[in-house]
Each structure stands twice: as C-alpha cells, then as structure tokens.
Amino acid sequence: MSDVGDGTLVVHAGLPDPVPGEPFLPGPVFAAPYHLDPEQGPAAAENGYGRPDNPTRRALEAAIGELEGGTVRAFATGQAAITALLLSVLRSGDTVAIPADGYFTVRAFAEGTLRDLGVSTVLVPTAGPYPSFEGVRLVLLETPANPGLDVCDLAELARLAHSAGALVAVDNTTATPLGQRPLAFGMDLVVASGTKALTGHSDVLLGYVAGNNEDLMAKVTTWRAQTGGTPGAFDCWLAHRSLATLDLRLARQTANAAAVAALLADRDDVTGLRWPGLQSDPSYDIASVQMRRIPGIVSFDLGSAERVARFLAASELVFAATSFGGLHTTADRRAQWGDDTPPGFVRLSCGIEDASDLVADLSAALDAA
Ligand SMILES: *Cc1c(COP(=O)(O)O)cnc(C)c1O
C-alpha cells in the first residue's frame, strides 16, 4: 500500500485480500510438516516444512516489509536477527564496526564469539567521532542508540561506509520503521528487535532483518533455514495483530515522553536528561531531520542505585522492568544488567497512560525519593 498515512498503513499491512467468511487476519497456522503431494513432493506447494515455511510468518514479514520498504526475514528474537546478520556476512580475518554505546549484548557477542572466530571489532561512538572504515567489512549502527539516545546521520554514515568498501546496517529497534526507514537512507540492511515498541504489549520476543539486496537477503535466509532461529506461529500472529495499533501507540508514547522530558528538564535533582525531541538535546538537530517521530524513551541519572530504588518504590504507575516500548510505563536501571552506564542511570519507557497522570506520579515519586 503506497501513499497512505501511517495509521492506514499499519492497519492494512500484510493482510490478505478479503474472502467472505474468513477473518481479517487469519489465525496462526501450527504445523511442523505439511501434507505433501505424493508425486511432486515439496515442489507442488508453498509449504513443506515449518522451519523454512510458515504462512503466518510470511504474512508478518510482508507487513513489516511494507513498513521498512524491503524484504523481511523474521527471527525468534532481536539477538537471533543481529547474530544472523553478523555471522552470515563476517568471516575470519574480517573487521566489524559496532556501536560503542549500543545494545550491550551485541558488544558481548563481538568480544566473545566473533573474536574467537577471528573477527576483529572496532567500537564506534554513535555520535562520533568516526574512524576510517578502510578495511572494515561491516559497519553496524544503532540510532537512536539504546540506552544513551545518541543519534547518527544515516545518509552520511552510509556514504562513509560505502566509500571505504564496507557494508552498512542499522539496528532500528528504538525508532521502529514508523520512526525512520533506514533503507531509504542507503543502508544495506536493517536489523531490529520486534520485542520492543514494534509489537509493544510486553508479551512477544521477535526480531527481523530487512533489506533489498537479494544476495545479502539470500544469505540471511539460508542462515535462518540452517540454524533454525525462527519465531513460532503464535508469536508471529500476536506480533501482526499488535502492528495495527503501532501508529496510535507511538503517538501517545511520544506525547508522554515530551511531557515527561519537560518535567524532568525543570528539576535540579535529575541530571543527564536525554530525549532527542528536546530542543536542547545533542541529538535534536539530526533527529529532527532524519526521524519521522521521536521514540517514547527518556534517559536520565538519579545519582545512585538507592535513589532509583526509592523512586521506583514510590511511583504508582512506573513498573520496574527492563525492555521498553510497551503499553505500560517502565523504568530500568541499566547498570543492574551489566550495561556500561552509571549506577543511577535510568531508561524510562513511556507507555500509553494519560500524560497528566504520568507527570503527577513521576513528580510525586521524585519528591519522595
Ligand atoms: C532489545 C534489543 C535488542 C535485542 O532484542 P531481543 O528481542 O531482546 O533479542 C537488540 N537491539 C536493541 C537496540 C534492543 O533494544
């Protein structure tokens, strides 16, 4: 569907043509093997075996593909998608550039498994300065970076990477494809966790790789078929069902984040406030030209683990939880997971509650803490 608004796009994405008596979104197809034609075998039908073939998964992939503007392969988790990208592209002797301030499990994977396989890693700060990418096989970016919310210029980094002969990919988890469409900025591939705002109900783990380069997508598809990191049919169906409200959920989350950021900016007991939608934020300039909407995530520092604990205990609306992008407002002290952040650093994910209630609850909880 082209030339429609985001709300229309997500409601219709990946749906089959109407068939009288059938549901709008067909239910999950649970199958390991499917019936085969006795003579022609797997050549006769689209579905032969569940690892490579599932119609519920294909419908979800078609839907996300409409949002990203590319071919999509869904994975069981975001990490399954990211490691599929890394391991299907990188070979012994290669160098990969990854964000110094991005999702911490990616750094751990690079510094463990990739190093053991003979792949060297260069850590690159999302906001720069950027090293030369000469001799680098793949540049993986993440923007806005989780959890620090720095933003990089996608078109500029695509140019820098390509002129050095490197492939370039971006983790689009935080923005979602309604926040930015990285393939349109020249990225070779997009990876993302669908566990966060994309599905947004805190009940599904999902990941995907998207791209328009047929060779690269064929490698990713083969990787998935051979290593088996596919999502189950029920999770694909839940994810597809959840996509229809993405525009509404993001709109409310962004509005809530704007209200929360304004509240926090006014308090002198909160430091290090980051929200790329604030005019004073270091990411503001690039985010406002590159992104179609600003995510509902705000980060800040409360000074100590103890103060974060008091804040969480005092709040009636903010759940202590990791992950982000869900319906419920949640806050996570990242250092408790081993992420490289100060002890009082909090990533707050705004849900879809009423802004006035959130602001009142947050101010009271901060006063009490
Ligand atoms: C959560 C996250 C991942 C990993 O996703 P899972 O679905 O938890 O495996 C990767 N990248 C970013 C930016 C994330 O926030």
Coordinates of C-alpha atoms and ligand atoms in Angstrom, one line a residue:
M1 CA 0.0 0.0 0.0
S2 CA 1.6 3.3 -1.0
D3 CA 0.8 6.9 -0.3
V4 CA -1.3 6.4 2.7
G5 CA -0.8 7.6 6.3
D6 CA 0.9 5.6 9.0
G7 CA -2.4 4.7 10.7
T8 CA -3.8 3.3 7.4
L9 CA -0.5 1.5 6.6
V10 CA -0.2 -0.4 9.8
V11 CA -3.9 -1.4 9.9
H12 CA -3.7 -3.0 6.5
A13 CA -0.1 -4.1 6.4
G14 CA 0.3 -7.7 5.3
L15 CA -3.4 -8.6 5.3
P16 CA -4.7 -11.0 2.7
D17 CA -7.4 -9.8 0.2
P18 CA -10.9 -10.1 1.7
V19 CA -12.5 -13.5 1.5
P20 CA -16.1 -13.8 2.6
G21 CA -16.4 -15.9 5.8
E22 CA -12.7 -15.5 6.6
P23 CA -11.1 -13.3 9.3
F24 CA -9.3 -10.1 8.5
L25 CA -6.1 -11.5 9.9
P26 CA -6.1 -15.3 9.6
G27 CA -5.2 -17.2 12.7
P28 CA -1.9 -18.9 13.4
V29 CA -1.1 -21.9 11.3
F30 CA 0.5 -24.5 13.6
A31 CA 2.5 -27.0 11.5
A32 CA 5.8 -28.7 11.6
P33 CA 5.4 -30.8 8.4
Y34 CA 2.6 -30.1 5.9
H35 CA 0.8 -32.6 3.6
L36 CA 3.0 -33.2 0.5
D37 CA 1.8 -34.1 -2.9
P38 CA 2.6 -37.8 -3.2
E39 CA 4.2 -37.5 -6.6
Q40 CA 5.7 -34.0 -6.8
G41 CA 6.7 -33.7 -3.1
P42 CA 7.6 -30.2 -1.9
A43 CA 7.6 -28.8 -5.4
A44 CA 3.8 -28.8 -5.5
A45 CA 3.0 -26.3 -2.7
E46 CA 4.4 -23.3 -0.8
N47 CA 4.6 -25.1 2.5
G48 CA 6.7 -28.3 3.0
Y49 CA 8.3 -27.9 6.4
G50 CA 7.8 -25.4 9.2
R51 CA 11.4 -24.2 9.7
P52 CA 11.6 -22.6 6.3
D53 CA 7.9 -22.3 5.5
N54 CA 5.0 -20.8 7.6
P55 CA 2.1 -18.7 6.2
T56 CA 1.6 -16.8 9.5
R57 CA 5.2 -15.8 9.5
R58 CA 5.1 -14.8 5.8
A59 CA 2.2 -12.6 6.5
L60 CA 4.0 -10.8 9.3
E61 CA 7.1 -10.5 7.1
A62 CA 5.0 -8.9 4.4
A63 CA 3.6 -6.5 6.9
I64 CA 7.0 -5.4 8.4
G65 CA 8.3 -5.3 4.8
E66 CA 5.7 -2.7 3.9
L67 CA 6.8 -0.6 6.8
E68 CA 10.6 -0.9 6.2
G69 CA 10.4 -0.8 2.4
G70 CA 12.2 -4.1 1.9
T71 CA 12.2 -7.9 2.1
V72 CA 11.9 -9.1 5.7
R73 CA 13.0 -12.3 7.4
A74 CA 11.6 -12.7 10.9
F75 CA 13.6 -14.3 13.7
A76 CA 12.8 -15.6 17.2
T77 CA 14.4 -12.6 18.9
G78 CA 16.3 -9.4 18.1
Q79 CA 19.5 -11.1 19.1
A80 CA 18.8 -14.0 16.7
A81 CA 18.4 -11.4 13.9
I82 CA 21.5 -9.5 14.8
T83 CA 23.7 -12.6 15.1
A84 CA 22.3 -13.9 11.8
L85 CA 23.4 -10.7 10.1
L86 CA 26.8 -10.8 11.7
L87 CA 27.5 -14.4 11.1
S88 CA 26.1 -14.6 7.6
V89 CA 28.3 -11.6 6.5
L90 CA 31.5 -11.8 8.5
R91 CA 34.3 -14.3 8.0
S92 CA 37.6 -15.0 9.8
G93 CA 40.0 -12.1 9.3
D94 CA 37.2 -9.5 8.8
T95 CA 36.7 -6.4 10.9
V96 CA 33.3 -5.3 12.1
A97 CA 32.5 -1.8 13.4
I98 CA 29.8 -1.8 16.1
P99 CA 28.3 0.9 18.3
A100 CA 30.3 1.6 21.5
D101 CA 27.1 2.8 23.2
G102 CA 24.5 0.4 21.6
Y103 CA 22.7 -2.7 22.8
F104 CA 25.2 -4.3 25.2
T105 CA 24.7 -8.0 24.2
V106 CA 25.9 -7.1 20.7
R107 CA 29.2 -5.9 22.2
A108 CA 29.4 -9.0 24.4
F109 CA 28.9 -11.2 21.3
A110 CA 31.5 -9.4 19.3
E111 CA 34.0 -9.5 22.1
G112 CA 33.3 -13.2 22.7
T113 CA 32.2 -15.4 19.8
L114 CA 33.2 -13.1 17.0
R115 CA 36.7 -12.6 18.5
D116 CA 37.0 -16.4 18.9
L117 CA 36.1 -16.8 15.2
G118 CA 38.9 -14.4 14.2
V119 CA 36.7 -11.3 13.6
S120 CA 38.1 -8.1 15.0
T121 CA 35.8 -5.4 16.4
V122 CA 36.1 -1.6 16.3
L123 CA 33.8 0.2 18.8
V124 CA 32.4 3.4 17.3
P125 CA 30.5 6.1 19.3
T126 CA 27.1 6.7 17.8
A127 CA 27.6 10.5 17.9
G128 CA 31.1 10.2 16.5
P129 CA 33.9 10.9 16.0
Y130 CA 34.0 8.2 13.3
P131 CA 37.2 6.3 12.5
S132 CA 38.1 5.5 8.9
F133 CA 36.2 2.5 7.7
E134 CA 39.0 1.3 5.4
G135 CA 39.4 -2.4 5.9
V136 CA 36.1 -2.8 7.7
R137 CA 33.7 -5.4 6.2
L138 CA 30.5 -4.3 8.0
V139 CA 29.5 -1.2 9.9
L140 CA 26.7 -1.8 12.3
L141 CA 25.0 1.3 13.6
E142 CA 22.2 1.8 16.1
T143 CA 20.2 5.0 16.1
P144 CA 18.8 6.3 18.5
A145 CA 21.3 4.2 20.5
N146 CA 19.9 2.2 23.4
P147 CA 20.2 3.4 26.2
G148 CA 22.1 6.7 25.8
L149 CA 19.9 8.0 22.9
D150 CA 22.6 9.5 20.7
V151 CA 21.6 9.7 17.0
C152 CA 23.9 9.4 14.0
D153 CA 23.4 10.7 10.4
L154 CA 22.4 7.7 8.4
A155 CA 23.0 9.1 5.0
E156 CA 26.4 10.4 6.0
L157 CA 27.4 7.1 7.5
A158 CA 26.2 5.1 4.5
R159 CA 28.4 7.3 2.4
L160 CA 31.4 6.9 4.7
A161 CA 31.0 3.1 4.9
H162 CA 30.4 2.6 1.2
S163 CA 33.3 4.8 0.1
A164 CA 35.5 2.6 2.2
G165 CA 34.0 -0.6 0.6
A166 CA 32.1 -1.6 3.7
L167 CA 28.6 -2.8 4.1
V168 CA 26.4 -0.8 6.4
A169 CA 23.5 -1.9 8.6
V170 CA 21.4 -0.3 11.3
D171 CA 19.6 -1.5 14.3
N172 CA 16.2 0.2 14.0
T173 CA 14.7 -1.2 17.3
T174 CA 14.3 2.1 19.1
A175 CA 12.9 4.1 16.3
T176 CA 10.7 1.4 14.7
P177 CA 10.1 1.7 10.9
L178 CA 7.4 4.4 11.6
G179 CA 10.2 6.5 13.2
Q180 CA 12.7 6.1 10.4
R181 CA 13.1 4.0 7.2
P182 CA 16.9 3.3 7.1
L183 CA 16.9 1.5 3.8
A184 CA 15.8 4.9 2.2
F185 CA 19.0 6.4 3.6
G186 CA 21.2 3.9 1.8
M187 CA 21.6 1.2 4.5
D188 CA 22.3 -2.2 3.0
L189 CA 20.4 -4.0 5.8
V190 CA 18.2 -3.2 8.8
V191 CA 18.1 -5.4 11.9
A192 CA 15.7 -4.9 14.8
S193 CA 14.2 -6.4 17.9
G194 CA 10.4 -6.6 17.5
T195 CA 10.1 -7.3 21.2
K196 CA 10.0 -3.6 22.0
A197 CA 7.8 -0.8 20.6
L198 CA 7.1 -2.6 17.3
T199 CA 4.8 -5.2 19.0
G200 CA 4.5 -3.1 22.2
H201 CA 2.5 -5.3 24.5
S202 CA 5.4 -6.8 26.5
D203 CA 4.3 -10.3 25.6
V204 CA 6.3 -11.3 22.5
L205 CA 10.0 -11.9 21.6
L206 CA 10.7 -11.2 18.0
G207 CA 13.4 -10.0 15.6
Y208 CA 13.9 -9.3 11.9
V209 CA 16.4 -8.5 9.2
A210 CA 15.2 -6.3 6.3
G211 CA 16.9 -5.4 3.0
N212 CA 16.7 -5.0 -0.7
N213 CA 20.0 -6.6 -1.7
E214 CA 19.0 -10.0 -3.0
D215 CA 22.4 -11.6 -2.3
L216 CA 22.5 -10.4 1.3
M217 CA 18.9 -11.4 1.9
A218 CA 19.6 -14.9 0.4
K219 CA 22.5 -15.3 2.8
V220 CA 20.3 -14.4 5.7
T221 CA 17.5 -16.7 4.6
T222 CA 19.9 -19.6 4.2
W223 CA 21.4 -18.8 7.6
R224 CA 17.9 -18.9 9.2
A225 CA 16.9 -22.1 7.5
Q226 CA 20.1 -23.8 8.5
T227 CA 20.5 -22.5 12.1
G228 CA 16.7 -22.5 12.8
G229 CA 16.2 -19.3 14.8
T230 CA 12.6 -18.9 13.5
P231 CA 9.8 -17.4 15.6
G232 CA 6.8 -19.6 16.3
A233 CA 3.5 -19.1 14.5
F234 CA 1.6 -17.9 17.6
D235 CA 4.2 -15.2 18.3
C236 CA 4.1 -14.1 14.6
W237 CA 0.3 -13.8 14.8
L238 CA 0.4 -11.8 18.0
A239 CA 3.0 -9.5 16.5
H240 CA 1.0 -9.0 13.4
R241 CA -2.1 -8.3 15.4
S242 CA -0.2 -5.8 17.5
L243 CA 1.2 -3.9 14.5
A244 CA -2.2 -2.5 13.7
T245 CA -2.0 -0.1 16.7
L246 CA 1.6 0.9 16.2
D247 CA 0.8 4.4 14.9
L248 CA -1.6 5.1 17.9
R249 CA 0.8 3.6 20.5
L250 CA 3.8 5.6 19.2
A251 CA 1.8 8.8 19.0
R252 CA 0.8 8.5 22.7
Q253 CA 4.3 7.4 23.8
T254 CA 5.9 10.3 22.1
A255 CA 3.5 12.8 23.6
N256 CA 4.0 11.3 27.0
A257 CA 7.8 11.4 26.6
A258 CA 7.5 15.1 25.7
A259 CA 5.6 15.8 28.8
V260 CA 7.9 13.7 31.0
A261 CA 11.1 15.3 29.4
A262 CA 9.6 18.8 30.1
L263 CA 9.0 17.8 33.7
L264 CA 12.5 16.3 34.2
A265 CA 14.2 19.3 32.5
D266 CA 12.8 21.5 35.2
R267 CA 14.1 19.6 38.1
D268 CA 17.6 20.1 39.5
D269 CA 17.6 16.7 41.2
V270 CA 17.7 15.0 37.8
T271 CA 20.9 15.1 35.7
G272 CA 22.0 13.9 32.3
L273 CA 18.5 14.1 30.8
R274 CA 18.3 12.8 27.2
W275 CA 15.3 12.9 24.8
P276 CA 16.1 13.6 21.2
G277 CA 12.8 15.6 20.9
L278 CA 14.1 18.3 23.3
Q279 CA 15.5 21.3 21.5
S280 CA 18.4 21.4 24.0
D281 CA 19.3 17.7 23.3
P282 CA 22.6 17.0 21.5
S283 CA 20.6 14.6 19.1
Y284 CA 17.9 17.1 18.4
D285 CA 19.2 18.6 15.1
I286 CA 19.9 15.3 13.3
A287 CA 16.8 13.6 14.8
S288 CA 14.5 16.3 13.6
V289 CA 15.6 16.0 10.0
Q290 CA 16.1 12.2 9.9
M291 CA 13.3 10.8 12.1
R292 CA 9.6 10.9 11.4
R293 CA 8.8 10.7 15.1
I294 CA 10.8 10.6 18.3
P295 CA 10.5 7.5 20.5
G296 CA 8.9 7.5 23.9
I297 CA 12.1 6.7 25.7
V298 CA 13.8 9.2 28.1
S299 CA 17.0 8.6 29.9
F300 CA 18.4 10.4 33.0
D301 CA 20.5 10.0 36.1
L302 CA 19.2 9.9 39.6
G303 CA 22.7 9.8 41.1
S304 CA 22.7 6.4 42.9
A305 CA 21.1 2.9 42.8
E306 CA 19.4 3.7 46.1
R307 CA 17.7 6.8 44.8
V308 CA 16.4 4.9 41.8
A309 CA 15.1 2.2 44.1
R310 CA 13.3 4.8 46.2
F311 CA 11.9 6.4 43.1
L312 CA 10.5 3.1 41.8
A313 CA 9.1 2.1 45.1
A314 CA 7.3 5.5 45.5
S315 CA 5.8 5.5 41.9
E316 CA 2.4 4.0 41.5
L317 CA 2.4 4.0 37.7
V318 CA 6.0 3.2 36.7
F319 CA 6.8 -0.6 36.7
A320 CA 10.4 -1.6 37.4
A321 CA 11.2 -3.7 34.3
T322 CA 13.7 -4.0 31.5
S323 CA 12.8 -3.8 27.8
F324 CA 10.9 -0.8 26.5
G325 CA 8.2 0.4 24.0
G326 CA 5.3 -1.3 25.8
L327 CA 1.8 0.0 26.8
H328 CA 2.9 0.4 30.4
T329 CA 5.4 2.9 31.6
T330 CA 8.5 1.1 32.8
A331 CA 11.9 2.1 34.1
D332 CA 15.2 0.2 34.1
R333 CA 18.4 0.9 36.0
R334 CA 20.7 -0.3 33.3
A335 CA 23.8 -0.9 35.4
Q336 CA 22.0 -3.8 37.2
W337 CA 22.2 -5.8 33.9
G338 CA 25.9 -5.1 33.5
D339 CA 25.3 -2.4 30.9
D340 CA 28.1 0.2 30.9
T341 CA 26.2 3.1 32.5
P342 CA 26.4 5.0 35.8
P343 CA 24.7 3.4 38.8
G344 CA 21.9 5.9 38.9
F345 CA 21.2 5.9 35.1
V346 CA 17.6 5.2 34.3
R347 CA 16.0 4.4 30.9
L348 CA 12.3 5.3 31.2
S349 CA 9.9 4.0 28.6
C350 CA 6.7 6.0 28.4
G351 CA 3.6 3.9 28.0
I352 CA 0.2 5.0 26.8
E353 CA -1.3 6.2 30.1
D354 CA -2.6 9.8 30.3
A355 CA 0.2 12.3 30.3
S356 CA -1.2 14.3 33.2
D357 CA -1.3 11.1 35.4
L358 CA 2.2 10.2 34.5
V359 CA 3.6 13.6 35.2
A360 CA 1.8 13.8 38.6
D361 CA 3.0 10.3 39.5
L362 CA 6.6 11.0 38.4
S363 CA 6.9 14.3 40.3
A364 CA 5.5 12.8 43.5
A365 CA 7.8 9.8 43.2
L366 CA 10.9 12.0 42.6
D367 CA 9.9 14.2 45.5
A368 CA 9.6 11.1 47.7
A369 CA 12.9 9.7 46.5
Ligands
LIG1 C1 16.3 -5.4 22.9 C2 17.3 -5.0 21.9 C3 17.9 -6.0 21.1 C4 17.7 -7.5 21.4 O1 16.4 -7.9 21.1 P1 15.8 -9.2 21.8 O2 14.5 -9.3 21.1 O3 15.7 -9.0 23.3 O4 16.7 -10.3 21.4 C5 18.7 -5.6 20.1 N1 18.9 -4.3 19.8 C6 18.3 -3.3 20.6 C7 18.6 -1.9 20.3 C8 17.5 -3.6 21.6 O5 16.9 -2.7 22.3

